[in-house]
PDB file of C-alpha atoms in Angstrom:
ATOM      1  CA  UNK A   1      -0.546  23.680  30.027  1.00  0.00           C
ATOM      2  CA  UNK A   2      -2.801  21.896  27.529  1.00  0.00           C
ATOM      3  CA  UNK A   3      -1.352  18.784  25.866  1.00  0.00           C
ATOM      4  CA  UNK A   4      -3.445  17.698  22.916  1.00  0.00           C
ATOM      5  CA  UNK A   5      -3.537  14.069  21.851  1.00  0.00           C
ATOM      6  CA  UNK A   6      -3.579  12.834  18.271  1.00  0.00           C
ATOM      7  CA  UNK A   7      -6.809  10.980  19.109  1.00  0.00           C
ATOM      8  CA  UNK A   8      -8.496  14.289  19.975  1.00  0.00           C
ATOM      9  CA  UNK A   9      -7.267  15.870  16.752  1.00  0.00           C
ATOM     10  CA  UNK A  10      -8.496  12.945  14.655  1.00  0.00           C
ATOM     11  CA  UNK A  11     -11.922  13.174  16.275  1.00  0.00           C
ATOM     12  CA  UNK A  12     -12.121  16.920  15.705  1.00  0.00           C
ATOM     13  CA  UNK A  13     -10.971  16.723  12.068  1.00  0.00           C
ATOM     14  CA  UNK A  14     -13.590  14.063  11.335  1.00  0.00           C
ATOM     15  CA  UNK A  15     -16.405  16.200  12.794  1.00  0.00           C
ATOM     16  CA  UNK A  16     -15.111  19.379  11.148  1.00  0.00           C
ATOM     17  CA  UNK A  17     -14.855  17.754   7.717  1.00  0.00           C
ATOM     18  CA  UNK A  18     -18.157  15.874   7.897  1.00  0.00           C
ATOM     19  CA  UNK A  19     -20.036  18.774   9.540  1.00  0.00           C
ATOM     20  CA  UNK A  20     -22.126  16.092  11.216  1.00  0.00           C
ATOM     21  CA  UNK A  21     -21.526  14.057  14.384  1.00  0.00           C
ATOM     22  CA  UNK A  22     -23.295  10.950  13.097  1.00  0.00           C
ATOM     23  CA  UNK A  23     -21.284  10.778   9.874  1.00  0.00           C
ATOM     24  CA  UNK A  24     -18.078  11.534  11.755  1.00  0.00           C
ATOM     25  CA  UNK A  25     -18.776   8.748  14.243  1.00  0.00           C
ATOM     26  CA  UNK A  26     -19.395   6.291  11.402  1.00  0.00           C
ATOM     27  CA  UNK A  27     -16.154   7.399   9.731  1.00  0.00           C
ATOM     28  CA  UNK A  28     -14.273   6.804  12.989  1.00  0.00           C
ATOM     29  CA  UNK A  29     -16.050   3.468  13.634  1.00  0.00           C
ATOM     30  CA  UNK A  30     -17.301   4.600  17.029  1.00  0.00           C
ATOM     31  CA  UNK A  31     -20.564   5.551  18.705  1.00  0.00           C
ATOM     32  CA  UNK A  32     -21.780   9.141  18.550  1.00  0.00           C
ATOM     33  CA  UNK A  33     -22.146   9.901  22.326  1.00  0.00           C
ATOM     34  CA  UNK A  34     -18.461   9.335  23.201  1.00  0.00           C
ATOM     35  CA  UNK A  35     -17.460  11.393  20.166  1.00  0.00           C
ATOM     36  CA  UNK A  36     -19.650  14.287  21.305  1.00  0.00           C
ATOM     37  CA  UNK A  37     -18.173  14.046  24.807  1.00  0.00           C
ATOM     38  CA  UNK A  38     -14.640  14.029  23.399  1.00  0.00           C
ATOM     39  CA  UNK A  39     -15.272  17.219  21.398  1.00  0.00           C
ATOM     40  CA  UNK A  40     -16.822  18.967  24.416  1.00  0.00           C
ATOM     41  CA  UNK A  41     -13.796  17.959  26.488  1.00  0.00           C
ATOM     42  CA  UNK A  42     -11.482  19.325  23.787  1.00  0.00           C
ATOM     43  CA  UNK A  43     -13.307  22.667  23.848  1.00  0.00           C
ATOM     44  CA  UNK A  44     -13.109  22.739  27.648  1.00  0.00           C
ATOM     45  CA  UNK A  45      -9.424  21.876  27.541  1.00  0.00           C
ATOM     46  CA  UNK A  46      -8.657  24.662  25.061  1.00  0.00           C
ATOM     47  CA  UNK A  47     -11.040  27.143  26.628  1.00  0.00           C
ATOM     48  CA  UNK A  48     -12.636  28.056  23.271  1.00  0.00           C
ATOM     49  CA  UNK A  49     -15.739  27.126  21.322  1.00  0.00           C
ATOM     50  CA  UNK A  50     -14.777  25.181  18.192  1.00  0.00           C
ATOM     51  CA  UNK A  51     -18.183  24.225  16.814  1.00  0.00           C
ATOM     52  CA  UNK A  52     -21.614  25.771  16.479  1.00  0.00           C
ATOM     53  CA  UNK A  53     -24.143  22.976  16.848  1.00  0.00           C
ATOM     54  CA  UNK A  54     -27.730  23.002  15.611  1.00  0.00           C
ATOM     55  CA  UNK A  55     -30.222  20.176  15.281  1.00  0.00           C
ATOM     56  CA  UNK A  56     -29.378  19.784  11.596  1.00  0.00           C
ATOM     57  CA  UNK A  57     -25.767  20.751  11.081  1.00  0.00           C
ATOM     58  CA  UNK A  58     -22.414  21.626  12.589  1.00  0.00           C
ATOM     59  CA  UNK A  59     -20.395  24.691  11.602  1.00  0.00           C
ATOM     60  CA  UNK A  60     -16.953  25.898  12.631  1.00  0.00           C
ATOM     61  CA  UNK A  61     -16.146  28.984  14.656  1.00  0.00           C
ATOM     62  CA  UNK A  62     -13.047  31.009  13.641  1.00  0.00           C
ATOM     63  CA  UNK A  63     -11.133  29.109  16.320  1.00  0.00           C
ATOM     64  CA  UNK A  64     -12.421  25.854  14.860  1.00  0.00           C
ATOM     65  CA  UNK A  65     -11.315  26.827  11.360  1.00  0.00           C
ATOM     66  CA  UNK A  66      -7.824  27.565  12.655  1.00  0.00           C
ATOM     67  CA  UNK A  67      -7.617  24.317  14.600  1.00  0.00           C
ATOM     68  CA  UNK A  68      -8.757  22.342  11.565  1.00  0.00           C
ATOM     69  CA  UNK A  69      -5.895  23.732   9.475  1.00  0.00           C
ATOM     70  CA  UNK A  70      -3.342  23.131  12.203  1.00  0.00           C
ATOM     71  CA  UNK A  71      -4.692  19.687  13.134  1.00  0.00           C
ATOM     72  CA  UNK A  72      -4.381  18.457   9.548  1.00  0.00           C
ATOM     73  CA  UNK A  73      -0.744  19.547   9.448  1.00  0.00           C
ATOM     74  CA  UNK A  74      -0.049  17.956  12.847  1.00  0.00           C
ATOM     75  CA  UNK A  75      -1.668  14.632  11.949  1.00  0.00           C
ATOM     76  CA  UNK A  76       0.196  14.539   8.636  1.00  0.00           C
ATOM     77  CA  UNK A  77       3.460  15.162  10.477  1.00  0.00           C
ATOM     78  CA  UNK A  78       2.751  12.342  12.933  1.00  0.00           C
ATOM     79  CA  UNK A  79       1.895   9.915  10.128  1.00  0.00           C
ATOM     80  CA  UNK A  80       5.044  10.880   8.249  1.00  0.00           C
ATOM     81  CA  UNK A  81       7.189  10.424  11.352  1.00  0.00           C
ATOM     82  CA  UNK A  82       5.702   6.979  11.991  1.00  0.00           C
ATOM     83  CA  UNK A  83       6.359   5.899   8.405  1.00  0.00           C
ATOM     84  CA  UNK A  84       9.939   7.130   8.447  1.00  0.00           C
ATOM     85  CA  UNK A  85      10.638   5.441  11.767  1.00  0.00           C
ATOM     86  CA  UNK A  86       9.386   2.102  10.434  1.00  0.00           C
ATOM     87  CA  UNK A  87      11.466   2.450   7.284  1.00  0.00           C
ATOM     88  CA  UNK A  88      14.548   3.307   9.314  1.00  0.00           C
ATOM     89  CA  UNK A  89      14.034   0.278  11.557  1.00  0.00           C
ATOM     90  CA  UNK A  90      13.723  -1.929   8.492  1.00  0.00           C
ATOM     91  CA  UNK A  91      16.908  -0.518   7.005  1.00  0.00           C
ATOM     92  CA  UNK A  92      15.083   0.647   3.877  1.00  0.00           C
ATOM     93  CA  UNK A  93      17.351   2.847   1.769  1.00  0.00           C
ATOM     94  CA  UNK A  94      15.247   3.939  -1.181  1.00  0.00           C
ATOM     95  CA  UNK A  95      13.563   7.097  -2.395  1.00  0.00           C
ATOM     96  CA  UNK A  96       9.839   6.532  -2.856  1.00  0.00           C
ATOM     97  CA  UNK A  97       8.358   8.455  -5.777  1.00  0.00           C
ATOM     98  CA  UNK A  98       4.559   8.713  -6.121  1.00  0.00           C
ATOM     99  CA  UNK A  99       3.029   9.390  -9.514  1.00  0.00           C
ATOM    100  CA  UNK A 100       0.162   8.505 -11.822  1.00  0.00           C
ATOM    101  CA  UNK A 101       1.105   6.313 -14.751  1.00  0.00           C
ATOM    102  CA  UNK A 102       1.606   8.285 -17.984  1.00  0.00           C
ATOM    103  CA  UNK A 103       1.468  11.619 -16.128  1.00  0.00           C
ATOM    104  CA  UNK A 104       5.241  12.100 -16.140  1.00  0.00           C
ATOM    105  CA  UNK A 105       5.423  13.977 -19.493  1.00  0.00           C
ATOM    106  CA  UNK A 106       7.954  11.412 -20.693  1.00  0.00           C
ATOM    107  CA  UNK A 107      10.429  12.549 -18.036  1.00  0.00           C
ATOM    108  CA  UNK A 108      10.474   9.449 -15.822  1.00  0.00           C
ATOM    109  CA  UNK A 109      13.069   7.345 -17.706  1.00  0.00           C
ATOM    110  CA  UNK A 110      15.423  10.320 -17.850  1.00  0.00           C
ATOM    111  CA  UNK A 111      14.872  11.149 -14.203  1.00  0.00           C
ATOM    112  CA  UNK A 112      15.649   7.603 -13.118  1.00  0.00           C
ATOM    113  CA  UNK A 113      18.733   7.487 -15.302  1.00  0.00           C
ATOM    114  CA  UNK A 114      20.051  10.832 -14.044  1.00  0.00           C
ATOM    115  CA  UNK A 115      19.287  10.296 -10.339  1.00  0.00           C
ATOM    116  CA  UNK A 116      21.921   8.205  -8.629  1.00  0.00           C
ATOM    117  CA  UNK A 117      21.683   9.088  -4.942  1.00  0.00           C
ATOM    118  CA  UNK A 118      19.434   6.123  -4.023  1.00  0.00           C
ATOM    119  CA  UNK A 119      17.370   3.423  -5.735  1.00  0.00           C
ATOM    120  CA  UNK A 120      13.915   4.777  -6.579  1.00  0.00           C
ATOM    121  CA  UNK A 121      10.765   2.865  -5.629  1.00  0.00           C
ATOM    122  CA  UNK A 122       7.772   3.861  -7.768  1.00  0.00           C
ATOM    123  CA  UNK A 123       4.362   4.189  -6.091  1.00  0.00           C
ATOM    124  CA  UNK A 124       1.843   4.226  -8.923  1.00  0.00           C
ATOM    125  CA  UNK A 125      -1.658   5.434  -8.114  1.00  0.00           C
ATOM    126  CA  UNK A 126      -4.704   7.154  -9.503  1.00  0.00           C
ATOM    127  CA  UNK A 127      -5.052  10.895  -9.965  1.00  0.00           C
ATOM    128  CA  UNK A 128      -5.282  12.584  -6.581  1.00  0.00           C
ATOM    129  CA  UNK A 129      -3.543   9.795  -4.640  1.00  0.00           C
ATOM    130  CA  UNK A 130      -0.054  11.314  -4.691  1.00  0.00           C
ATOM    131  CA  UNK A 131      -0.572  14.154  -2.193  1.00  0.00           C
ATOM    132  CA  UNK A 132      -2.064  11.870   0.512  1.00  0.00           C
ATOM    133  CA  UNK A 133       0.916   9.535   0.009  1.00  0.00           C
ATOM    134  CA  UNK A 134       3.250  12.446   0.792  1.00  0.00           C
ATOM    135  CA  UNK A 135       1.291  13.431   3.875  1.00  0.00           C
ATOM    136  CA  UNK A 136       1.085   9.961   5.404  1.00  0.00           C
ATOM    137  CA  UNK A 137       4.718   9.068   4.756  1.00  0.00           C
ATOM    138  CA  UNK A 138       4.202   6.439   2.053  1.00  0.00           C
ATOM    139  CA  UNK A 139       6.093   8.608  -0.448  1.00  0.00           C
ATOM    140  CA  UNK A 140       9.088  10.912  -0.116  1.00  0.00           C
ATOM    141  CA  UNK A 141       8.467  12.908  -3.281  1.00  0.00           C
ATOM    142  CA  UNK A 142       5.836  12.995  -6.024  1.00  0.00           C
ATOM    143  CA  UNK A 143       5.220  14.091  -9.587  1.00  0.00           C
ATOM    144  CA  UNK A 144       1.845  15.823  -9.472  1.00  0.00           C
ATOM    145  CA  UNK A 145      -0.232  17.599 -12.150  1.00  0.00           C
ATOM    146  CA  UNK A 146      -2.148  20.703 -11.160  1.00  0.00           C
ATOM    147  CA  UNK A 147      -4.550  21.418  -9.636  1.00  0.00           C
ATOM    148  CA  UNK A 148      -3.787  19.893  -6.232  1.00  0.00           C
ATOM    149  CA  UNK A 149      -3.825  20.963  -2.586  1.00  0.00           C
ATOM    150  CA  UNK A 150      -0.285  22.133  -1.819  1.00  0.00           C
ATOM    151  CA  UNK A 151      -0.842  22.805   1.891  1.00  0.00           C
ATOM    152  CA  UNK A 152       2.008  21.341   3.905  1.00  0.00           C
ATOM    153  CA  UNK A 153       4.099  20.767   0.790  1.00  0.00           C
ATOM    154  CA  UNK A 154       7.014  22.377  -0.970  1.00  0.00           C
ATOM    155  CA  UNK A 155       6.468  22.486  -4.725  1.00  0.00           C
ATOM    156  CA  UNK A 156       8.722  23.083  -7.715  1.00  0.00           C
ATOM    157  CA  UNK A 157       6.984  23.482 -11.115  1.00  0.00           C
ATOM    158  CA  UNK A 158       8.676  21.524 -13.886  1.00  0.00           C
ATOM    159  CA  UNK A 159       6.725  22.215 -17.065  1.00  0.00           C
ATOM    160  CA  UNK A 160       3.379  23.604 -18.194  1.00  0.00           C
ATOM    161  CA  UNK A 161       1.334  22.494 -21.193  1.00  0.00           C
ATOM    162  CA  UNK A 162      -2.146  23.359 -22.508  1.00  0.00           C
ATOM    163  CA  UNK A 163      -5.199  21.296 -21.749  1.00  0.00           C
ATOM    164  CA  UNK A 164      -6.819  19.603 -24.750  1.00  0.00           C
ATOM    165  CA  UNK A 165     -10.102  17.804 -25.278  1.00  0.00           C
ATOM    166  CA  UNK A 166     -10.206  14.255 -26.598  1.00  0.00           C
ATOM    167  CA  UNK A 167     -13.216  13.416 -28.763  1.00  0.00           C
ATOM    168  CA  UNK A 168     -14.136  10.784 -31.317  1.00  0.00           C
ATOM    169  CA  UNK A 169     -12.409  11.325 -34.661  1.00  0.00           C
ATOM    170  CA  UNK A 170     -15.825  10.857 -36.315  1.00  0.00           C
ATOM    171  CA  UNK A 171     -17.368  13.644 -34.205  1.00  0.00           C
ATOM    172  CA  UNK A 172     -18.231  16.678 -36.399  1.00  0.00           C
ATOM    173  CA  UNK A 173     -16.396  18.851 -33.872  1.00  0.00           C
ATOM    174  CA  UNK A 174     -13.139  17.166 -34.867  1.00  0.00           C
ATOM    175  CA  UNK A 175     -13.222  19.264 -38.052  1.00  0.00           C
ATOM    176  CA  UNK A 176     -12.538  22.374 -35.928  1.00  0.00           C
ATOM    177  CA  UNK A 177      -8.968  23.381 -35.162  1.00  0.00           C
ATOM    178  CA  UNK A 178      -9.936  24.762 -31.749  1.00  0.00           C
ATOM    179  CA  UNK A 179     -13.017  24.382 -29.570  1.00  0.00           C
ATOM    180  CA  UNK A 180     -14.891  26.242 -26.864  1.00  0.00           C
ATOM    181  CA  UNK A 181     -16.751  24.720 -23.941  1.00  0.00           C
ATOM    182  CA  UNK A 182     -20.070  25.809 -25.445  1.00  0.00           C
ATOM    183  CA  UNK A 183     -19.287  23.628 -28.482  1.00  0.00           C
ATOM    184  CA  UNK A 184     -19.417  20.553 -26.231  1.00  0.00           C
ATOM    185  CA  UNK A 185     -23.088  20.957 -25.252  1.00  0.00           C
ATOM    186  CA  UNK A 186     -24.797  17.567 -25.082  1.00  0.00           C
ATOM    187  CA  UNK A 187     -21.585  15.669 -24.518  1.00  0.00           C
ATOM    188  CA  UNK A 188     -20.441  14.268 -21.218  1.00  0.00           C
ATOM    189  CA  UNK A 189     -17.268  13.296 -19.405  1.00  0.00           C
ATOM    190  CA  UNK A 190     -16.457   9.632 -18.657  1.00  0.00           C
ATOM    191  CA  UNK A 191     -17.943  10.012 -15.159  1.00  0.00           C
ATOM    192  CA  UNK A 192     -21.278  11.188 -16.635  1.00  0.00           C
ATOM    193  CA  UNK A 193     -21.000  14.886 -15.761  1.00  0.00           C
ATOM    194  CA  UNK A 194     -21.655  17.546 -18.452  1.00  0.00           C
ATOM    195  CA  UNK A 195     -18.593  18.379 -20.534  1.00  0.00           C
ATOM    196  CA  UNK A 196     -19.542  22.072 -20.568  1.00  0.00           C
ATOM    197  CA  UNK A 197     -18.438  22.346 -16.931  1.00  0.00           C
ATOM    198  CA  UNK A 198     -14.883  22.115 -18.215  1.00  0.00           C
ATOM    199  CA  UNK A 199     -13.291  20.124 -15.445  1.00  0.00           C
ATOM    200  CA  UNK A 200     -10.993  17.165 -15.083  1.00  0.00           C
ATOM    201  CA  UNK A 201     -12.402  13.896 -13.805  1.00  0.00           C
ATOM    202  CA  UNK A 202     -13.226  13.856 -10.107  1.00  0.00           C
ATOM    203  CA  UNK A 203     -10.677  12.066  -7.970  1.00  0.00           C
ATOM    204  CA  UNK A 204     -13.304   9.928  -6.308  1.00  0.00           C
ATOM    205  CA  UNK A 205     -13.828   7.733  -9.339  1.00  0.00           C
ATOM    206  CA  UNK A 206     -10.944   6.136 -11.197  1.00  0.00           C
ATOM    207  CA  UNK A 207     -10.731   5.081 -14.833  1.00  0.00           C
ATOM    208  CA  UNK A 208      -7.735   3.608 -16.564  1.00  0.00           C
ATOM    209  CA  UNK A 209      -6.690   5.162 -19.852  1.00  0.00           C
ATOM    210  CA  UNK A 210      -7.882   2.272 -21.995  1.00  0.00           C
ATOM    211  CA  UNK A 211     -11.385   2.584 -20.527  1.00  0.00           C
ATOM    212  CA  UNK A 212     -11.464   6.316 -21.160  1.00  0.00           C
ATOM    213  CA  UNK A 213     -10.196   6.018 -24.723  1.00  0.00           C
ATOM    214  CA  UNK A 214     -12.761   3.327 -25.517  1.00  0.00           C
ATOM    215  CA  UNK A 215     -15.557   5.521 -24.185  1.00  0.00           C
ATOM    216  CA  UNK A 216     -14.341   8.477 -26.238  1.00  0.00           C
ATOM    217  CA  UNK A 217     -13.955   6.482 -29.436  1.00  0.00           C
ATOM    218  CA  UNK A 218     -17.582   5.332 -29.469  1.00  0.00           C
ATOM    219  CA  UNK A 219     -18.756   8.967 -29.365  1.00  0.00           C
ATOM    220  CA  UNK A 220     -20.728  11.253 -27.057  1.00  0.00           C
ATOM    221  CA  UNK A 221     -18.047  11.132 -24.350  1.00  0.00           C
ATOM    222  CA  UNK A 222     -15.145  13.595 -24.282  1.00  0.00           C
ATOM    223  CA  UNK A 223     -12.202  13.973 -21.912  1.00  0.00           C
ATOM    224  CA  UNK A 224     -10.023  16.881 -20.866  1.00  0.00           C
ATOM    225  CA  UNK A 225      -6.367  16.026 -20.396  1.00  0.00           C
ATOM    226  CA  UNK A 226      -2.938  17.643 -20.428  1.00  0.00           C
ATOM    227  CA  UNK A 227      -1.297  17.851 -23.818  1.00  0.00           C
ATOM    228  CA  UNK A 228       1.706  15.969 -22.451  1.00  0.00           C
ATOM    229  CA  UNK A 229      -0.553  12.965 -21.815  1.00  0.00           C
ATOM    230  CA  UNK A 230      -2.371  13.195 -25.146  1.00  0.00           C
ATOM    231  CA  UNK A 231       0.938  13.339 -27.014  1.00  0.00           C
ATOM    232  CA  UNK A 232       1.821   9.858 -25.802  1.00  0.00           C
ATOM    233  CA  UNK A 233      -1.384   8.258 -27.067  1.00  0.00           C
ATOM    234  CA  UNK A 234      -2.040   8.993 -30.741  1.00  0.00           C
ATOM    235  CA  UNK A 235      -5.049   6.904 -31.759  1.00  0.00           C
ATOM    236  CA  UNK A 236      -6.803   6.909 -35.147  1.00  0.00           C
ATOM    237  CA  UNK A 237     -10.222   6.894 -33.490  1.00  0.00           C
ATOM    238  CA  UNK A 238      -9.544   9.964 -31.326  1.00  0.00           C
ATOM    239  CA  UNK A 239      -8.919  13.617 -32.148  1.00  0.00           C
ATOM    240  CA  UNK A 240      -7.265  16.013 -29.697  1.00  0.00           C
ATOM    241  CA  UNK A 241      -8.202  19.672 -29.967  1.00  0.00           C
ATOM    242  CA  UNK A 242      -7.065  22.731 -27.965  1.00  0.00           C
ATOM    243  CA  UNK A 243      -9.625  24.304 -25.663  1.00  0.00           C
ATOM    244  CA  UNK A 244      -8.414  27.655 -24.387  1.00  0.00           C
ATOM    245  CA  UNK A 245     -11.047  28.134 -21.659  1.00  0.00           C
ATOM    246  CA  UNK A 246      -9.449  25.476 -19.464  1.00  0.00           C
ATOM    247  CA  UNK A 247      -6.327  26.393 -17.538  1.00  0.00           C
ATOM    248  CA  UNK A 248      -3.012  24.879 -18.620  1.00  0.00           C
ATOM    249  CA  UNK A 249      -1.722  21.960 -16.574  1.00  0.00           C
ATOM    250  CA  UNK A 250       1.582  22.198 -14.726  1.00  0.00           C
ATOM    251  CA  UNK A 251       3.546  19.094 -13.823  1.00  0.00           C
ATOM    252  CA  UNK A 252       5.308  19.725 -10.532  1.00  0.00           C
ATOM    253  CA  UNK A 253       7.567  17.870  -8.152  1.00  0.00           C
ATOM    254  CA  UNK A 254       6.266  18.049  -4.575  1.00  0.00           C
ATOM    255  CA  UNK A 255       7.539  16.897  -1.204  1.00  0.00           C
ATOM    256  CA  UNK A 256       6.615  17.433   2.484  1.00  0.00           C
ATOM    257  CA  UNK A 257       7.538  20.924   3.651  1.00  0.00           C
ATOM    258  CA  UNK A 258       9.109  19.514   6.812  1.00  0.00           C
ATOM    259  CA  UNK A 259      11.380  17.124   4.898  1.00  0.00           C
ATOM    260  CA  UNK A 260      15.093  17.393   5.585  1.00  0.00           C
ATOM    261  CA  UNK A 261      16.060  14.548   3.267  1.00  0.00           C
ATOM    262  CA  UNK A 262      19.186  15.165   1.222  1.00  0.00           C
ATOM    263  CA  UNK A 263      17.950  12.517  -1.229  1.00  0.00           C
ATOM    264  CA  UNK A 264      14.725  14.459  -1.819  1.00  0.00           C
ATOM    265  CA  UNK A 265      16.706  17.650  -2.386  1.00  0.00           C
ATOM    266  CA  UNK A 266      18.948  15.793  -4.846  1.00  0.00           C
ATOM    267  CA  UNK A 267      15.915  14.419  -6.691  1.00  0.00           C
ATOM    268  CA  UNK A 268      14.372  17.879  -7.028  1.00  0.00           C
ATOM    269  CA  UNK A 269      17.638  19.257  -8.438  1.00  0.00           C
ATOM    270  CA  UNK A 270      17.814  16.322 -10.845  1.00  0.00           C
ATOM    271  CA  UNK A 271      14.236  16.907 -12.029  1.00  0.00           C
ATOM    272  CA  UNK A 272      14.988  20.576 -12.665  1.00  0.00           C
ATOM    273  CA  UNK A 273      18.139  19.687 -14.613  1.00  0.00           C
ATOM    274  CA  UNK A 274      16.390  17.068 -16.729  1.00  0.00           C
ATOM    275  CA  UNK A 275      13.674  19.536 -17.742  1.00  0.00           C
ATOM    276  CA  UNK A 276      16.255  22.180 -18.653  1.00  0.00           C
ATOM    277  CA  UNK A 277      18.458  19.812 -20.638  1.00  0.00           C
ATOM    278  CA  UNK A 278      15.891  18.074 -22.787  1.00  0.00           C
ATOM    279  CA  UNK A 279      12.435  18.539 -24.226  1.00  0.00           C
ATOM    280  CA  UNK A 280       9.704  16.275 -22.806  1.00  0.00           C
ATOM    281  CA  UNK A 281       8.325  13.577 -25.077  1.00  0.00           C
ATOM    282  CA  UNK A 282       5.620  15.307 -27.138  1.00  0.00           C
ATOM    283  CA  UNK A 283       3.977  14.992 -30.512  1.00  0.00           C
ATOM    284  CA  UNK A 284       1.884  17.510 -32.440  1.00  0.00           C
ATOM    285  CA  UNK A 285      -1.785  17.402 -31.587  1.00  0.00           C
ATOM    286  CA  UNK A 286      -3.090  18.536 -34.959  1.00  0.00           C
TER     287      UNK A 286
END
């Protein structure tokens, strides 16, 4: 009977994600020959071919694709178990909530007031950092705006609001009540990409809100954001306008699918109740 090791899974995931043995070896801080040997041994152990190797690239076989999905889930589960064990040994009795500052739709104070099962420790991070925190055990639950990768998670949508575009109040486009992506030709997002692509900022590069607003105010730069974020930051130098071609943003509460925490379940119920009982903090955009 084959008994896979977490080391083997980590090696395979690195190669499968990088599609290159050299880059995977650098990511793992090891030499390439032992990595290649480890992957060949894994294939021998499983009795299947996982990778198709050429001189220039690596691709996955159907068996490799399946193992990649399963290995990610397994490694996340191991990391979560390790984190929970350490917390238990330390006697930590808190619920850790991951979120991005100002992406709570004004719900956070009400959530904290209504939730009484455990003290709540806030893990603030940039956009895109909440899901990894759930997978590696740093967080028990998270408030996450869509889109995000929900694999391995249970998710409960809380509220949905339109996406708006922030542009300089002096921009001629601010005279329009609504805009289309084609109207934004020649303008760019804070990360330098064309605004006409109609996407949120990439997770790989972080900006704080004050930086983004300053860039927008001076003109030429625009920013797409959920209406529930824009409503909290009225600024005389910035106009917010609806842009229907971009999907609405849903704020959801998410937690690991394998969680059996009664505190997490209580927090989810509290979040649902808070949304039903009161309107989020919003202000008109026009």
